[in-house]
Amino acid sequence: MGGRSCLNLLPCSTSTPCRASAAASSCRYFVHHHRTRARVQASTGRRGAAKVSCSAASGQAPPSQSTIKVVIVGATKEIGRAAIAAVSMARGMELAGAIDTQCIGQDAGEISGMEEPLEIPVLNDLTMVLGSIAQSRGTGVVVDFSEPSLVYDNVKQAAAFGLSSIVYVPKIEMDTVTELSAFCEKASMGCLVAPTLSIGSVLLQQAAIQASFHYNNVEIVESRPNPSDLPSQDAIQIANNISDLGQIYNREDMDSDNPSRGQVLGEDGVRVHSMVLPGIASSTSVILSGPGEIYTLKHDVTNVRCLMPGLILAIRKVIRLKNLIYGLEKFL
């Protein structure tokens, strides 16, 4: 690990617009419980609580009472622009830096569609911004929306200047998370690696875990506007969470290789079906069934703004940590 250089630049993305307004927030969470005409048989719960396979938070330290200074890495991405606006309007925090290789010199408020400029230019030098925060002895958090190859070095740089980190990079490898965990433990610096920042998505996962103890059949149905990253991180996380709980699902055709039956995630028979249609909202449903009933959990996301409440919560919480935790659910 010692041979890594401290990179602070983001890869260029020609598809990222430099001037765009963040759309209105919309996030929906549904629970549907449908009973068929057949007599409903009572379910019996199993003893033992479901556990999410993520490291627990520990070693908390009291936070500073000063305003939290936030640096957004990946500032010109859609989620970065939404984060700039959300942080700027949040109580007790302020935007201290916007880092990207796009739109250098443009005002962070203007590229985020805010009514007034923030007088904070987009820069491509993370070290300079971190040094300025360190000199002011302020409490700071680096929010990283960059790329998997840059995450380790960005977190390392943040820690060197005394700042905590939040990493939302869906394609990050678990080996990188393990390396980051060891580094943060040694450096006594807080870091959150979040597969999702959506509070609704976390609630869906937690409800699916509880329900999985009572149903023998479960399938995940998701829709996305483009075919990249399928199955989605949400589907993978749900399947991982409800696997290894002592349940085997969909026994009737668990070994079926019929393509129309979808992809099996994990070893316990959980299947996922992915639908791709341009313009469709991102949606994840967990459908469970038992004798005479169907239980449906559904979460719809219509734009990136619904990740902002989870991000603001994470910024407030991560400054208390002295280690790395995996998963936003640790903060709920």
mmCIF file of C-alpha atoms in Angstrom:
data_model
loop_
_atom_site.group_PDB
_atom_site.id
_atom_site.type_symbol
_atom_site.label_atom_id
_atom_site.label_comp_id
_atom_site.label_asym_id
_atom_site.label_seq_id
_atom_site.Cartn_x
_atom_site.Cartn_y
_atom_site.Cartn_z
ATOM 1 C CA MET A 1 0.000 0.000 0.000
ATOM 2 C CA GLY A 2 2.933 2.286 0.719
ATOM 3 C CA GLY A 3 3.809 2.501 -2.954
ATOM 4 C CA ARG A 4 0.624 4.321 -3.951
ATOM 5 C CA SER A 5 0.859 7.926 -5.025
ATOM 6 C CA CYS A 6 -1.646 10.443 -3.651
ATOM 7 C CA LEU A 7 -3.751 11.213 -6.709
ATOM 8 C CA ASN A 8 -6.188 14.082 -6.484
ATOM 9 C CA LEU A 9 -7.564 14.329 -10.004
ATOM 10 C CA LEU A 10 -10.752 12.824 -11.307
ATOM 11 C CA PRO A 11 -11.007 11.208 -14.728
ATOM 12 C CA CYS A 12 -12.638 13.346 -17.385
ATOM 13 C CA SER A 13 -16.165 12.511 -18.432
ATOM 14 C CA THR A 14 -17.366 14.168 -21.582
ATOM 15 C CA SER A 15 -20.958 13.278 -20.760
ATOM 16 C CA THR A 16 -21.083 15.391 -17.597
ATOM 17 C CA PRO A 17 -22.767 18.758 -18.153
ATOM 18 C CA CYS A 18 -21.197 21.796 -16.496
ATOM 19 C CA ARG A 19 -24.415 23.768 -16.200
ATOM 20 C CA ALA A 20 -27.473 21.901 -15.037
ATOM 21 C CA SER A 21 -30.044 22.328 -12.337
ATOM 22 C CA ALA A 22 -30.712 19.577 -9.839
ATOM 23 C CA ALA A 23 -34.188 18.135 -10.243
ATOM 24 C CA ALA A 24 -36.807 18.040 -7.525
ATOM 25 C CA SER A 25 -36.544 15.346 -4.882
ATOM 26 C CA SER A 26 -38.713 12.276 -5.151
ATOM 27 C CA CYS A 27 -38.362 9.005 -3.303
ATOM 28 C CA ARG A 28 -41.187 6.567 -2.639
ATOM 29 C CA TYR A 29 -41.315 3.518 -0.422
ATOM 30 C CA PHE A 30 -44.246 1.094 -0.569
ATOM 31 C CA VAL A 31 -45.316 -2.002 1.303
ATOM 32 C CA HIS A 32 -48.082 -4.101 -0.230
ATOM 33 C CA HIS A 33 -49.649 -7.104 1.476
ATOM 34 C CA HIS A 34 -52.048 -9.128 -0.669
ATOM 35 C CA ARG A 35 -54.055 -12.169 0.483
ATOM 36 C CA THR A 36 -55.517 -14.633 -1.999
ATOM 37 C CA ARG A 37 -58.851 -16.406 -1.664
ATOM 38 C CA ALA A 38 -57.196 -19.438 -0.101
ATOM 39 C CA ARG A 39 -57.143 -19.667 3.654
ATOM 40 C CA VAL A 40 -54.089 -17.867 4.997
ATOM 41 C CA GLN A 41 -51.898 -20.092 7.074
ATOM 42 C CA ALA A 42 -50.166 -18.517 10.048
ATOM 43 C CA SER A 43 -46.432 -17.970 9.742
ATOM 44 C CA THR A 44 -44.166 -18.920 12.601
ATOM 45 C CA GLY A 45 -41.159 -16.712 13.278
ATOM 46 C CA ARG A 46 -37.694 -18.110 13.838
ATOM 47 C CA ARG A 47 -35.675 -17.184 16.820
ATOM 48 C CA GLY A 48 -32.645 -14.980 16.371
ATOM 49 C CA ALA A 49 -32.421 -11.509 14.881
ATOM 50 C CA ALA A 50 -31.383 -10.930 11.308
ATOM 51 C CA LYS A 51 -27.985 -9.350 10.916
ATOM 52 C CA VAL A 52 -26.578 -7.290 8.073
ATOM 53 C CA SER A 53 -23.053 -8.354 7.191
ATOM 54 C CA CYS A 54 -21.309 -5.043 7.731
ATOM 55 C CA SER A 55 -18.695 -3.970 10.270
ATOM 56 C CA ALA A 56 -20.153 -2.257 13.331
ATOM 57 C CA ALA A 57 -19.326 1.304 14.281
ATOM 58 C CA SER A 58 -16.986 1.674 17.226
ATOM 59 C CA GLY A 59 -14.499 4.004 18.818
ATOM 60 C CA GLN A 60 -16.613 7.139 18.661
ATOM 61 C CA ALA A 61 -15.208 10.491 19.728
ATOM 62 C CA PRO A 62 -17.113 13.696 20.527
ATOM 63 C CA PRO A 63 -17.540 15.965 17.472
ATOM 64 C CA SER A 64 -16.428 19.549 17.184
ATOM 65 C CA GLN A 65 -19.139 22.135 17.745
ATOM 66 C CA SER A 66 -17.884 24.228 14.819
ATOM 67 C CA THR A 67 -19.434 24.297 11.362
ATOM 68 C CA ILE A 68 -18.592 21.195 9.347
ATOM 69 C CA LYS A 69 -16.582 22.064 6.250
ATOM 70 C CA VAL A 70 -17.482 19.772 3.350
ATOM 71 C CA VAL A 71 -15.449 19.030 0.231
ATOM 72 C CA ILE A 72 -17.236 17.402 -2.722
ATOM 73 C CA VAL A 73 -15.038 15.250 -4.978
ATOM 74 C CA GLY A 74 -16.804 14.620 -8.270
ATOM 75 C CA ALA A 75 -18.564 17.956 -8.020
ATOM 76 C CA THR A 76 -19.781 18.213 -11.616
ATOM 77 C CA LYS A 77 -21.495 14.833 -11.676
ATOM 78 C CA GLU A 78 -25.259 14.868 -11.230
ATOM 79 C CA ILE A 79 -24.965 13.637 -7.653
ATOM 80 C CA GLY A 80 -22.130 16.088 -6.987
ATOM 81 C CA ARG A 81 -24.207 19.063 -8.106
ATOM 82 C CA ALA A 82 -27.111 17.912 -5.937
ATOM 83 C CA ALA A 83 -24.733 17.502 -2.986
ATOM 84 C CA ILE A 84 -23.378 21.037 -3.403
ATOM 85 C CA ALA A 85 -26.895 22.465 -3.138
ATOM 86 C CA ALA A 86 -27.860 20.201 -0.222
ATOM 87 C CA VAL A 87 -24.733 20.968 1.819
ATOM 88 C CA SER A 88 -25.043 24.696 1.166
ATOM 89 C CA MET A 89 -28.593 24.712 2.538
ATOM 90 C CA ALA A 90 -27.967 22.367 5.492
ATOM 91 C CA ARG A 91 -27.733 23.709 9.010
ATOM 92 C CA GLY A 92 -24.313 23.518 10.657
ATOM 93 C CA MET A 93 -22.236 22.830 7.542
ATOM 94 C CA GLU A 94 -20.774 24.723 4.625
ATOM 95 C CA LEU A 95 -19.257 23.891 1.272
ATOM 96 C CA ALA A 96 -15.480 24.317 1.509
ATOM 97 C CA GLY A 97 -14.416 22.885 -1.829
ATOM 98 C CA ALA A 98 -15.625 21.442 -5.130
ATOM 99 C CA ILE A 99 -13.164 19.111 -6.877
ATOM 100 C CA ASP A 100 -13.335 17.840 -10.453
ATOM 101 C CA THR A 101 -11.511 17.912 -13.775
ATOM 102 C CA GLN A 102 -14.551 19.432 -15.509
ATOM 103 C CA CYS A 103 -15.684 23.068 -15.406
ATOM 104 C CA ILE A 104 -12.479 24.281 -13.740
ATOM 105 C CA GLY A 105 -12.903 27.819 -12.394
ATOM 106 C CA GLN A 106 -16.690 27.887 -12.646
ATOM 107 C CA ASP A 107 -18.675 28.700 -9.534
ATOM 108 C CA ALA A 108 -19.948 25.653 -7.647
ATOM 109 C CA GLY A 109 -23.291 27.300 -6.976
ATOM 110 C CA GLU A 110 -23.831 28.165 -10.620
ATOM 111 C CA ILE A 111 -23.137 24.658 -11.931
ATOM 112 C CA SER A 112 -25.559 23.336 -9.304
ATOM 113 C CA GLY A 113 -28.388 25.576 -10.481
ATOM 114 C CA MET A 114 -28.494 27.650 -7.296
ATOM 115 C CA GLU A 115 -29.994 31.131 -7.433
ATOM 116 C CA GLU A 116 -26.828 32.827 -6.182
ATOM 117 C CA PRO A 117 -23.148 31.949 -6.693
ATOM 118 C CA LEU A 118 -21.283 30.439 -3.757
ATOM 119 C CA GLU A 119 -17.988 32.115 -4.683
ATOM 120 C CA ILE A 120 -16.319 28.694 -4.520
ATOM 121 C CA PRO A 121 -14.677 27.743 -7.817
ATOM 122 C CA VAL A 122 -14.403 24.184 -9.078
ATOM 123 C CA LEU A 123 -10.756 23.092 -8.695
ATOM 124 C CA ASN A 124 -8.764 20.019 -9.615
ATOM 125 C CA ASP A 125 -6.390 20.215 -6.638
ATOM 126 C CA LEU A 126 -7.713 18.341 -3.608
ATOM 127 C CA THR A 127 -4.500 18.845 -1.625
ATOM 128 C CA MET A 128 -4.772 22.637 -1.752
ATOM 129 C CA VAL A 129 -8.352 22.603 -0.474
ATOM 130 C CA LEU A 130 -7.530 20.160 2.320
ATOM 131 C CA GLY A 131 -4.553 22.259 3.370
ATOM 132 C CA SER A 132 -6.732 25.348 3.649
ATOM 133 C CA ILE A 133 -9.222 23.532 5.900
ATOM 134 C CA ALA A 134 -6.416 22.108 8.051
ATOM 135 C CA GLN A 135 -4.931 25.587 8.572
ATOM 136 C CA SER A 136 -8.284 26.839 9.826
ATOM 137 C CA ARG A 137 -8.414 23.880 12.243
ATOM 138 C CA GLY A 138 -11.999 23.266 11.199
ATOM 139 C CA THR A 139 -13.931 20.018 11.316
ATOM 140 C CA GLY A 140 -14.130 18.668 7.794
ATOM 141 C CA VAL A 141 -15.539 15.842 5.686
ATOM 142 C CA VAL A 142 -14.554 14.784 2.177
ATOM 143 C CA VAL A 143 -17.470 13.343 0.201
ATOM 144 C CA ASP A 144 -16.086 11.155 -2.580
ATOM 145 C CA PHE A 145 -18.150 10.508 -5.706
ATOM 146 C CA SER A 146 -15.101 9.841 -7.877
ATOM 147 C CA GLU A 147 -13.986 6.464 -9.270
ATOM 148 C CA PRO A 148 -12.929 3.165 -7.626
ATOM 149 C CA SER A 149 -9.281 3.659 -8.626
ATOM 150 C CA LEU A 150 -9.098 7.019 -6.810
ATOM 151 C CA VAL A 151 -10.932 6.250 -3.588
ATOM 152 C CA TYR A 152 -8.053 4.882 -1.520
ATOM 153 C CA ASP A 153 -5.745 7.805 -2.275
ATOM 154 C CA ASN A 154 -8.496 10.371 -1.685
ATOM 155 C CA VAL A 155 -9.338 8.903 1.735
ATOM 156 C CA LYS A 156 -5.651 8.731 2.592
ATOM 157 C CA GLN A 157 -5.177 12.391 1.689
ATOM 158 C CA ALA A 158 -8.225 13.429 3.696
ATOM 159 C CA ALA A 159 -6.945 11.563 6.756
ATOM 160 C CA ALA A 160 -3.507 13.163 6.418
ATOM 161 C CA PHE A 161 -5.170 16.565 6.862
ATOM 162 C CA GLY A 162 -7.452 15.375 9.673
ATOM 163 C CA LEU A 163 -10.691 15.058 7.660
ATOM 164 C CA SER A 164 -13.192 12.208 7.745
ATOM 165 C CA SER A 165 -14.496 10.679 4.521
ATOM 166 C CA ILE A 166 -17.750 9.483 2.978
ATOM 167 C CA VAL A 167 -17.379 7.224 -0.052
ATOM 168 C CA TYR A 168 -20.279 6.650 -2.424
ATOM 169 C CA VAL A 169 -18.730 4.865 -5.375
ATOM 170 C CA PRO A 170 -21.030 1.960 -6.287
ATOM 171 C CA LYS A 171 -18.412 -0.047 -8.223
ATOM 172 C CA ILE A 172 -15.827 -0.056 -5.420
ATOM 173 C CA GLU A 173 -14.252 -3.471 -4.813
ATOM 174 C CA MET A 174 -14.522 -5.098 -1.397
ATOM 175 C CA ASP A 175 -10.729 -5.560 -1.382
ATOM 176 C CA THR A 176 -10.426 -1.771 -1.465
ATOM 177 C CA VAL A 177 -12.912 -1.476 1.398
ATOM 178 C CA THR A 178 -10.825 -3.950 3.434
ATOM 179 C CA GLU A 179 -7.663 -1.938 2.761
ATOM 180 C CA LEU A 180 -9.422 1.282 3.702
ATOM 181 C CA SER A 181 -10.718 -0.271 6.910
ATOM 182 C CA ALA A 182 -7.197 -1.247 7.986
ATOM 183 C CA PHE A 183 -5.879 2.203 7.119
ATOM 184 C CA CYS A 184 -8.645 4.074 8.978
ATOM 185 C CA GLU A 185 -8.213 1.864 12.034
ATOM 186 C CA LYS A 186 -4.498 2.647 12.127
ATOM 187 C CA ALA A 187 -5.012 6.351 11.443
ATOM 188 C CA SER A 188 -7.986 6.616 13.861
ATOM 189 C CA MET A 189 -10.012 8.432 11.218
ATOM 190 C CA GLY A 190 -13.703 8.066 10.481
ATOM 191 C CA CYS A 191 -14.934 6.840 7.122
ATOM 192 C CA LEU A 192 -18.282 5.658 5.773
ATOM 193 C CA VAL A 193 -18.360 3.476 2.673
ATOM 194 C CA ALA A 194 -21.986 3.486 1.530
ATOM 195 C CA PRO A 195 -23.386 1.103 -1.105
ATOM 196 C CA THR A 196 -26.385 3.442 -1.076
ATOM 197 C CA LEU A 197 -27.169 6.828 0.411
ATOM 198 C CA SER A 198 -30.917 6.344 0.045
ATOM 199 C CA ILE A 199 -32.667 6.007 3.396
ATOM 200 C CA GLY A 200 -35.619 4.406 1.592
ATOM 201 C CA SER A 201 -33.341 1.766 0.079
ATOM 202 C CA VAL A 202 -31.909 0.949 3.506
ATOM 203 C CA LEU A 203 -35.418 0.625 4.969
ATOM 204 C CA LEU A 204 -36.362 -1.682 2.100
ATOM 205 C CA GLN A 205 -33.349 -3.884 2.829
ATOM 206 C CA GLN A 206 -34.112 -4.036 6.536
ATOM 207 C CA ALA A 207 -37.768 -4.926 5.876
ATOM 208 C CA ALA A 208 -36.664 -7.640 3.447
ATOM 209 C CA ILE A 209 -34.412 -9.186 6.086
ATOM 210 C CA GLN A 210 -37.240 -9.349 8.612
ATOM 211 C CA ALA A 211 -39.705 -10.751 6.091
ATOM 212 C CA SER A 212 -37.302 -13.380 4.746
ATOM 213 C CA PHE A 213 -37.590 -15.399 7.966
ATOM 214 C CA HIS A 214 -41.283 -15.955 7.296
ATOM 215 C CA TYR A 215 -41.424 -16.716 3.554
ATOM 216 C CA ASN A 216 -39.876 -19.489 1.489
ATOM 217 C CA ASN A 217 -40.162 -17.771 -1.887
ATOM 218 C CA VAL A 218 -38.513 -14.449 -2.683
ATOM 219 C CA GLU A 219 -37.568 -12.705 -5.910
ATOM 220 C CA ILE A 220 -36.223 -9.255 -6.685
ATOM 221 C CA VAL A 221 -37.626 -7.254 -9.599
ATOM 222 C CA GLU A 222 -35.889 -4.040 -10.586
ATOM 223 C CA SER A 223 -36.150 -1.443 -13.339
ATOM 224 C CA ARG A 224 -33.517 1.000 -14.537
ATOM 225 C CA PRO A 225 -33.401 3.536 -17.385
ATOM 226 C CA ASN A 226 -30.124 2.119 -18.752
ATOM 227 C CA PRO A 227 -28.543 -1.353 -18.780
ATOM 228 C CA SER A 228 -25.317 -0.474 -16.978
ATOM 229 C CA ASP A 229 -24.557 -1.974 -13.575
ATOM 230 C CA LEU A 230 -27.185 -4.712 -13.684
ATOM 231 C CA PRO A 231 -27.998 -6.360 -11.427
ATOM 232 C CA SER A 232 -27.952 -3.166 -9.395
ATOM 233 C CA GLN A 233 -26.047 -2.652 -6.146
ATOM 234 C CA ASP A 234 -29.419 -2.503 -4.375
ATOM 235 C CA ALA A 235 -30.381 -5.957 -5.661
ATOM 236 C CA ILE A 236 -26.980 -7.424 -4.820
ATOM 237 C CA GLN A 237 -27.082 -5.952 -1.321
ATOM 238 C CA ILE A 238 -30.586 -7.276 -0.658
ATOM 239 C CA ALA A 239 -29.632 -10.743 -1.889
ATOM 240 C CA ASN A 240 -26.501 -10.744 0.266
ATOM 241 C CA ASN A 241 -28.429 -9.599 3.327
ATOM 242 C CA ILE A 242 -31.093 -12.308 3.125
ATOM 243 C CA SER A 243 -28.640 -15.066 2.263
ATOM 244 C CA ASP A 244 -26.841 -17.127 4.911
ATOM 245 C CA LEU A 245 -29.785 -16.763 7.292
ATOM 246 C CA GLY A 246 -30.630 -20.453 7.287
ATOM 247 C CA GLN A 247 -33.250 -20.094 4.564
ATOM 248 C CA ILE A 248 -33.316 -21.707 1.129
ATOM 249 C CA TYR A 249 -35.629 -19.860 -1.254
ATOM 250 C CA ASN A 250 -37.566 -20.955 -4.337
ATOM 251 C CA ARG A 251 -36.827 -24.662 -3.790
ATOM 252 C CA GLU A 252 -39.245 -25.745 -6.522
ATOM 253 C CA ASP A 253 -36.969 -24.591 -9.339
ATOM 254 C CA MET A 254 -33.829 -23.507 -7.556
ATOM 255 C CA ASP A 255 -31.611 -25.306 -10.086
ATOM 256 C CA SER A 256 -33.462 -24.086 -13.171
ATOM 257 C CA ASP A 257 -31.238 -22.554 -15.849
ATOM 258 C CA ASN A 258 -34.135 -21.156 -17.867
ATOM 259 C CA PRO A 259 -33.098 -17.562 -18.790
ATOM 260 C CA SER A 260 -36.645 -16.335 -18.221
ATOM 261 C CA ARG A 261 -36.301 -17.224 -14.531
ATOM 262 C CA GLY A 262 -33.730 -14.490 -14.010
ATOM 263 C CA GLN A 263 -30.292 -14.544 -12.437
ATOM 264 C CA VAL A 264 -29.576 -16.300 -9.143
ATOM 265 C CA LEU A 265 -27.711 -14.091 -6.676
ATOM 266 C CA GLY A 266 -25.868 -15.889 -3.908
ATOM 267 C CA GLU A 267 -26.220 -19.552 -2.994
ATOM 268 C CA ASP A 268 -29.638 -19.549 -1.343
ATOM 269 C CA GLY A 269 -31.822 -19.278 -4.438
ATOM 270 C CA VAL A 270 -32.617 -15.539 -4.512
ATOM 271 C CA ARG A 271 -33.438 -14.528 -8.098
ATOM 272 C CA VAL A 272 -33.350 -11.069 -9.649
ATOM 273 C CA HIS A 273 -35.165 -9.875 -12.774
ATOM 274 C CA SER A 274 -33.961 -6.645 -14.374
ATOM 275 C CA MET A 275 -36.052 -4.478 -16.689
ATOM 276 C CA VAL A 276 -34.465 -1.708 -18.776
ATOM 277 C CA LEU A 277 -36.581 0.997 -20.427
ATOM 278 C CA PRO A 278 -35.407 4.517 -21.367
ATOM 279 C CA GLY A 279 -37.159 7.067 -19.184
ATOM 280 C CA ILE A 280 -38.427 4.590 -16.589
ATOM 281 C CA ALA A 281 -37.891 5.400 -12.915
ATOM 282 C CA SER A 282 -35.352 3.346 -10.994
ATOM 283 C CA SER A 283 -37.335 0.879 -8.936
ATOM 284 C CA THR A 284 -36.559 -2.115 -6.727
ATOM 285 C CA SER A 285 -39.199 -4.579 -5.527
ATOM 286 C CA VAL A 286 -38.782 -7.534 -3.215
ATOM 287 C CA ILE A 287 -41.651 -9.985 -3.672
ATOM 288 C CA LEU A 288 -42.131 -12.708 -1.081
ATOM 289 C CA SER A 289 -44.841 -15.350 -0.989
ATOM 290 C CA GLY A 290 -46.195 -18.006 1.316
ATOM 291 C CA PRO A 291 -49.291 -20.211 1.375
ATOM 292 C CA GLY A 292 -52.191 -18.022 0.259
ATOM 293 C CA GLU A 293 -50.424 -14.647 0.351
ATOM 294 C CA ILE A 294 -47.977 -12.368 -1.411
ATOM 295 C CA TYR A 295 -45.957 -9.695 0.389
ATOM 296 C CA THR A 296 -44.410 -6.924 -1.738
ATOM 297 C CA LEU A 297 -41.836 -4.307 -0.738
ATOM 298 C CA LYS A 298 -41.126 -1.581 -3.279
ATOM 299 C CA HIS A 299 -38.866 1.456 -3.470
ATOM 300 C CA ASP A 300 -38.970 3.969 -6.352
ATOM 301 C CA VAL A 301 -36.338 6.623 -7.057
ATOM 302 C CA THR A 302 -37.110 9.295 -9.634
ATOM 303 C CA ASN A 303 -33.986 11.415 -9.224
ATOM 304 C CA VAL A 304 -30.724 11.749 -7.360
ATOM 305 C CA ARG A 305 -32.010 14.329 -4.864
ATOM 306 C CA CYS A 306 -33.544 11.572 -2.749
ATOM 307 C CA LEU A 307 -29.983 10.565 -1.765
ATOM 308 C CA MET A 308 -29.378 13.910 -0.081
ATOM 309 C CA PRO A 309 -31.085 13.297 3.311
ATOM 310 C CA GLY A 310 -28.895 10.226 3.750
ATOM 311 C CA LEU A 311 -25.799 12.194 2.764
ATOM 312 C CA ILE A 312 -26.504 15.023 5.216
ATOM 313 C CA LEU A 313 -27.118 12.488 7.985
ATOM 314 C CA ALA A 314 -23.846 10.721 7.151
ATOM 315 C CA ILE A 315 -21.862 13.984 7.217
ATOM 316 C CA ARG A 316 -23.163 14.757 10.700
ATOM 317 C CA LYS A 317 -22.389 11.259 11.984
ATOM 318 C CA VAL A 318 -19.060 10.369 10.367
ATOM 319 C CA ILE A 319 -17.121 13.064 12.250
ATOM 320 C CA ARG A 320 -17.756 11.081 15.443
ATOM 321 C CA LEU A 321 -16.008 7.965 14.171
ATOM 322 C CA LYS A 322 -12.447 6.716 14.574
ATOM 323 C CA ASN A 323 -12.746 3.814 12.134
ATOM 324 C CA LEU A 324 -14.462 2.713 8.929
ATOM 325 C CA ILE A 325 -18.022 1.474 8.801
ATOM 326 C CA TYR A 326 -19.801 -0.071 5.831
ATOM 327 C CA GLY A 327 -23.419 0.816 5.176
ATOM 328 C CA LEU A 328 -25.623 3.825 5.911
ATOM 329 C CA GLU A 329 -27.865 1.641 8.098
ATOM 330 C CA LYS A 330 -25.333 1.995 10.943
ATOM 331 C CA PHE A 331 -26.377 5.644 11.232
ATOM 332 C CA LEU A 332 -30.149 5.063 11.298
#
